[in-house]
């Protein structure tokens, strides 16, 4: 019971800056990956999922040691409202930043990622990378993606934009296959004609969900790192996850098209849907996939243990 309590105390302290921001600045939380702090909640969910049920007693001194670290993050979040955010925006041109919002949110995720990593190191030492890596790495991955969006928005980052035309062509094919409307593709642009009239949709790498492949790769590699399973199984799971994430991205673009074809061509309504469509598909998929892998491997290990026990007994 003491072990469970110490883990719960750790989770409360780790979550305190996020809960503070959620309570004091609720308007800053949005499911859009580049529109707010919604990613904080998902990062914390990863941390909680990995720490809950952990059979490890965390010393009281270590719990107390991370409280000031959480306090520093709370001070940072508060300072943003008292001039720090304005300062970050003011220096953005010096670094050739093209999208200020992504630039400012990037710093939030850098801070929360560092907070998680430092706190985990205090709590578990170097073992944290094998105990609870997903949350910190998800936050760090989001910071990386936001930095790319801040410095190389739209189609300016060639390697990430390269795959988008192919995803657009698949989307046009699906629209025709299911007779949802008329669609043509030209590079990364789609021209749609549906129930509410014509609409031109230009797809850039963030809208196509290319960033989710990067985040998936980082989180999945961290997740597989701590699993004691054969390498070929790790590679198999990783490949299946990539295929699943690409499928989710195709569904993501398809859903945006369906919204235009069947729901509305109003730009504001489309932007509202566009802002959350990707994350409400990708993050549940990632959670579910990790749970499935955990379930399958746990069941497999138990089965192997039973077989081994029966073999030893027969001898």
C-alpha positions as a printed NumPy array, in Angstrom:
array([[  0.   ,   0.   ,   0.   ],
       [  2.877,   2.338,   0.818],
       [  4.295,   1.689,  -2.61 ],
       [  1.035,   2.687,  -4.243],
       [  0.808,   5.8  ,  -2.087],
       [  4.304,   6.958,  -2.986],
       [  3.553,   6.539,  -6.683],
       [  0.279,   8.434,  -6.289],
       [  2.092,  11.253,  -4.496],
       [  4.62 ,  11.353,  -7.326],
       [  1.846,  11.542,  -9.914],
       [  0.143,  14.378,  -8.055],
       [  3.368,  16.392,  -7.945],
       [  4.151,  15.648, -11.595],
       [  0.647,  16.678, -12.6  ],
       [  0.545,  19.812, -10.431],
       [  1.871,  22.286, -13.057],
       [ -0.554,  20.903, -15.634],
       [ -3.483,  21.008, -13.215],
       [ -2.492,  24.554, -12.262],
       [ -2.488,  25.657, -15.895],
       [ -5.776,  23.871, -16.537],
       [ -7.411,  25.601, -13.566],
       [ -5.971,  29.086, -14.047],
       [ -5.587,  29.239, -17.837],
       [ -8.24 ,  26.83 , -19.183],
       [ -8.496,  28.7  , -22.481],
       [ -4.946,  27.651, -23.339],
       [ -5.963,  24.001, -23.576],
       [ -6.99 ,  22.793, -26.997],
       [ -6.856,  19.407, -28.697],
       [ -5.117,  20.955, -31.687],
       [ -1.448,  19.954, -31.588],
       [ -0.286,  23.489, -32.426],
       [ -3.083,  25.437, -30.778],
       [ -2.456,  25.089, -27.076],
       [ -1.535,  22.903, -24.145],
       [ -3.86 ,  19.992, -24.807],
       [ -0.774,  17.872, -25.38 ],
       [  0.131,  18.357, -21.705],
       [ -2.835,  16.18 , -20.78 ],
       [ -1.801,  13.412, -23.143],
       [  1.8  ,  13.526, -21.924],
       [  0.592,  13.251, -18.335],
       [ -1.722,  10.403, -19.309],
       [  1.297,   8.513, -20.654],
       [  3.157,   9.137, -17.393],
       [  0.203,   7.983, -15.295],
       [ -0.356,   4.878, -17.414],
       [  3.256,   3.801, -16.975],
       [  3.578,   4.612, -13.268],
       [  0.228,   3.327, -11.998],
       [  0.658,  -0.093, -10.495],
       [  4.417,   0.326, -10.286],
       [  5.721,  -1.954,  -7.542],
       [  8.329,   0.455,  -6.314],
       [  8.638,   2.491,  -3.146],
       [  9.729,   6.052,  -3.891],
       [ 11.653,   7.569,  -0.962],
       [ 10.027,  10.573,   0.697],
       [ 13.147,  12.691,   0.173],
       [ 12.898,  12.23 ,  -3.579],
       [  9.229,  13.167,  -3.597],
       [  9.984,  16.343,  -1.661],
       [ 12.893,  17.126,  -3.997],
       [ 10.671,  17.396,  -7.08 ],
       [  8.205,  19.816,  -5.463],
       [ 10.441,  22.882,  -6.063],
       [ 10.939,  21.74 ,  -9.665],
       [  7.168,  21.702, -10.144],
       [  7.093,  25.144,  -8.533],
       [  9.55 ,  26.483, -11.111],
       [  7.289,  25.265, -13.927],
       [  4.28 ,  26.933, -12.304],
       [  6.259,  30.18 , -12.065],
       [  7.132,  29.863, -15.765],
       [  3.49 ,  29.316, -16.742],
       [  2.433,  32.314, -14.67 ],
       [  5.223,  34.5  , -16.049],
       [  3.93 ,  33.976, -19.572],
       [  0.863,  36.013, -18.644],
       [  2.993,  38.802, -17.188],
       [  5.272,  39.624, -20.076],
       [  7.295,  36.5  , -20.804],
       [  5.103,  35.482, -23.737],
       [  5.382,  38.977, -25.191],
       [  9.161,  38.754, -24.842],
       [  9.257,  35.395, -26.646],
       [  7.211,  36.855, -29.493],
       [  9.444,  39.935, -29.645],
       [ 12.624,  37.891, -30.11 ],
       [ 11.068,  35.492, -32.629],
       [ 12.148,  37.546, -35.7  ],
       [ 15.767,  37.282, -34.569],
       [ 15.517,  33.528, -35.078],
       [ 13.597,  33.838, -38.363],
       [ 10.451,  32.354, -36.848],
       [  7.546,  32.32 , -39.288],
       [  4.696,  31.18 , -37.027],
       [  4.7  ,  32.839, -33.611],
       [  2.042,  30.603, -32.054],
       [  4.029,  27.446, -32.732],
       [  7.127,  29.218, -31.409],
       [  5.524,  30.124, -28.072],
       [  3.812,  26.752, -27.598],
       [  7.134,  25.102, -28.41 ],
       [  8.674,  26.626, -25.281],
       [  5.808,  25.315, -23.166],
       [  6.478,  21.777, -24.329],
       [ 10.235,  22.17 , -23.944],
       [  9.702,  23.237, -20.334],
       [  7.249,  20.434, -19.544],
       [  9.504,  17.843, -21.212],
       [ 12.505,  19.021, -19.186],
       [ 10.357,  19.02 , -16.049],
       [  9.318,  15.417, -16.619],
       [ 12.848,  14.266, -17.425],
       [ 14.476,  16.009, -14.469],
       [ 11.752,  14.877, -12.072],
       [ 11.916,  11.293, -13.326],
       [ 15.685,  11.326, -12.904],
       [ 15.3  ,  12.518,  -9.319],
       [ 12.658,   9.875,  -8.608],
       [ 14.169,   6.882, -10.374],
       [ 17.689,   7.805, -11.438],
       [ 18.831,   6.651, -14.86 ],
       [ 16.209,   3.903, -14.745],
       [ 13.468,   6.387, -15.636],
       [ 14.064,   5.765, -19.34 ],
       [ 12.949,   2.171, -18.793],
       [ 10.237,   2.952, -16.239],
       [  8.274,   5.832, -17.748],
       [  9.734,   7.226, -20.974],
       [  6.589,   7.775, -23.051],
       [  5.321,  10.989, -21.42 ],
       [  8.594,  12.943, -21.49 ],
       [  9.378,  11.749, -25.   ],
       [  5.88 ,  12.627, -26.228],
       [  6.308,  16.153, -24.826],
       [  9.788,  16.478, -26.333],
       [  8.544,  15.138, -29.662],
       [  5.727,  17.671, -29.699],
       [  8.259,  20.433, -29.004],
       [ 10.331,  19.253, -31.972],
       [  7.294,  19.243, -34.262],
       [  6.27 ,  22.712, -33.088],
       [  9.78 ,  23.974, -33.789],
       [  9.592,  22.581, -37.321],
       [  6.225,  24.261, -37.795],
       [  7.579,  27.536, -36.417],
       [ 10.644,  27.608, -38.657],
       [  9.465,  25.603, -41.689],
       [  5.689,  25.991, -42.006],
       [  3.401,  24.876, -44.791],
       [  5.38 ,  23.224, -47.608],
       [  8.788,  24.762, -46.89 ],
       [ 10.174,  21.564, -45.353],
       [ 10.6  ,  19.356, -48.399],
       [ 11.243,  15.927, -46.83 ],
       [  8.111,  16.07 , -44.676],
       [  6.011,  17.524, -47.488],
       [  7.196,  14.908, -49.985],
       [  4.654,  12.245, -49.028],
       [  1.659,  14.596, -48.918],
       [  0.721,  14.439, -52.644],
       [  0.516,  10.653, -52.411],
       [ -1.812,  10.866, -49.413],
       [ -3.919,  13.41 , -51.296],
       [ -4.216,  11.053, -54.275],
       [ -5.357,   8.245, -51.982],
       [ -7.967,  10.573, -50.517],
       [ -9.275,  11.508, -53.959],
       [ -9.47 ,   7.806, -54.822],
       [-11.485,   7.076, -51.662],
       [-13.876,   9.95 , -52.353],
       [-14.562,   8.517, -55.785],
       [-14.765,   4.956, -54.471],
       [-17.463,   5.832, -51.95 ],
       [-19.201,   8.339, -54.261],
       [-18.942,  11.131, -51.697],
       [-18.582,  13.907, -54.26 ],
       [-16.264,  15.127, -56.976],
       [-12.567,  15.528, -56.209],
       [ -9.404,  16.15 , -58.181],
       [ -5.813,  16.345, -56.982],
       [ -2.999,  18.605, -58.117],
       [  0.12 ,  18.12 , -56.034],
       [ -0.829,  18.834, -52.446],
       [ -4.078,  20.576, -53.412],
       [ -7.552,  19.098, -53.731],
       [-10.494,  20.624, -55.506],
       [-13.728,  19.376, -54.007],
       [-17.319,  19.779, -55.107],
       [-19.968,  18.468, -52.749],
       [-23.366,  19.221, -51.284],
       [-22.343,  22.737, -50.283],
       [-20.502,  23.822, -53.398],
       [-16.844,  23.956, -54.442],
       [-13.921,  24.146, -52.055],
       [-10.163,  24.188, -52.595],
       [ -8.184,  22.367, -49.937],
       [ -4.415,  22.679, -49.765],
       [ -2.77 ,  20.056, -47.582],
       [  0.538,  20.648, -45.82 ],
       [  2.535,  18.12 , -43.82 ],
       [  1.009,  18.939, -40.396],
       [ -2.538,  18.646, -41.762],
       [ -1.619,  15.34 , -43.383],
       [ -0.512,  14.022, -40.003],
       [  3.117,  13.559, -40.997],
       [  4.095,  14.898, -37.578],
       [  2.225,  11.999, -35.976],
       [  4.635,   9.551, -37.622],
       [  7.525,  11.312, -35.897],
       [  5.773,  11.399, -32.529],
       [  4.679,   7.772, -32.907],
       [  8.24 ,   6.716, -33.726],
       [  9.692,   8.461, -30.683],
       [  7.056,   7.164, -28.263],
       [  7.051,   3.643, -29.689],
       [ 10.836,   3.338, -29.609],
       [ 10.826,   4.419, -25.97 ],
       [  8.   ,   1.995, -25.209],
       [  9.706,  -0.937, -26.918],
       [ 13.027,  -0.09 , -25.289],
       [ 11.708,  -1.046, -21.873],
       [ 10.012,  -4.238, -23.064],
       [ 12.01 ,  -7.422, -22.639],
       [ 10.953,  -9.119, -25.864],
       [ 12.855, -10.439, -28.912],
       [ 14.11 ,  -7.86 , -31.381],
       [ 12.111,  -9.28 , -34.288],
       [  8.906,  -8.838, -32.309],
       [  9.865,  -5.247, -31.517],
       [ 10.473,  -4.569, -35.202],
       [  7.176,  -6.221, -36.077],
       [  5.222,  -4.12 , -33.596],
       [  6.97 ,  -0.964, -34.756],
       [  6.163,  -1.694, -38.412],
       [  2.526,  -2.466, -37.61 ],
       [  2.285,   0.809, -35.725],
       [  3.712,   2.753, -38.658],
       [  1.15 ,   1.176, -40.982],
       [ -1.605,   1.94 , -38.487],
       [ -0.486,   5.557, -38.094],
       [ -0.361,   6.063, -41.86 ],
       [ -3.866,   4.598, -42.075],
       [ -5.05 ,   7.027, -39.403],
       [ -3.488,   9.882, -41.381],
       [ -5.355,   8.806, -44.507],
       [ -8.582,   8.728, -42.499],
       [ -7.639,  12.159, -41.144],
       [ -7.445,  13.719, -44.62 ],
       [-10.531,  11.802, -45.74 ],
       [-12.516,  13.151, -42.778],
       [-11.494,  16.713, -43.662],
       [-12.715,  16.125, -47.198],
       [-15.993,  14.618, -46.012],
       [-16.565,  17.639, -43.781],
       [-16.244,  19.912, -46.804],
       [-18.283,  17.671, -49.097],
       [-21.126,  16.848, -46.727],
       [-21.125,  19.209, -43.736],
       [-19.968,  22.731, -44.549],
       [-17.714,  24.822, -46.734],
       [-17.65 ,  27.616, -44.162],
       [-13.981,  28.373, -43.556],
       [-14.36 ,  29.043, -39.828],
       [-16.299,  25.843, -39.246],
       [-13.765,  23.902, -41.284],
       [-10.851,  25.361, -39.314],
       [-12.529,  24.423, -36.031],
       [-12.896,  20.823, -37.176],
       [ -9.447,  20.786, -38.751],
       [ -7.892,  21.91 , -35.467],
       [ -8.992,  18.811, -33.56 ],
       [ -9.588,  16.145, -36.215],
       [ -6.079,  14.771, -36.257],
       [ -5.434,  14.487, -32.534],
       [ -8.793,  12.901, -31.705],
       [ -7.855,  10.148, -34.145],
       [ -4.117,   9.728, -33.651],
       [ -3.793,   9.829, -29.862],
       [ -6.572,   7.305, -29.107],
       [ -5.07 ,   5.056, -31.778],
       [ -1.64 ,   5.34 , -30.149],
       [ -3.02 ,   4.56 , -26.68 ],
       [ -5.019,   1.599, -27.955],
       [ -2.089,   0.198, -29.923],
       [  0.234,   0.419, -26.913],
       [ -2.394,  -1.282, -24.75 ],
       [ -2.797,  -4.069, -27.311],
       [  0.961,  -4.64 , -27.48 ],
       [  1.158,  -4.696, -23.683],
       [ -1.761,  -7.124, -23.429],
       [ -0.413,  -9.476, -26.099],
       [  3.083,  -9.571, -24.639],
       [  1.855,  -9.973, -21.06 ],
       [ -0.328, -12.877, -22.131],
       [  2.519, -14.407, -24.143],
       [  4.979, -14.175, -21.25 ],
       [  2.468, -15.73 , -18.851],
       [  1.884, -18.565, -21.306],
       [  5.624, -19.139, -21.686],
       [  5.972, -19.131, -17.905],
       [  3.218, -21.723, -17.56 ],
       [  4.791, -23.947, -20.212],
       [  8.193, -23.634, -18.561],
       [  6.713, -24.479, -15.162],
       [  4.962, -27.565, -16.548],
       [  8.188, -28.627, -18.251],
       [ 10.148, -28.276, -15.008],
       [  7.472, -30.185, -13.103],
       [  7.496, -33.066, -15.593],
       [ 11.23 , -33.449, -15.078]])
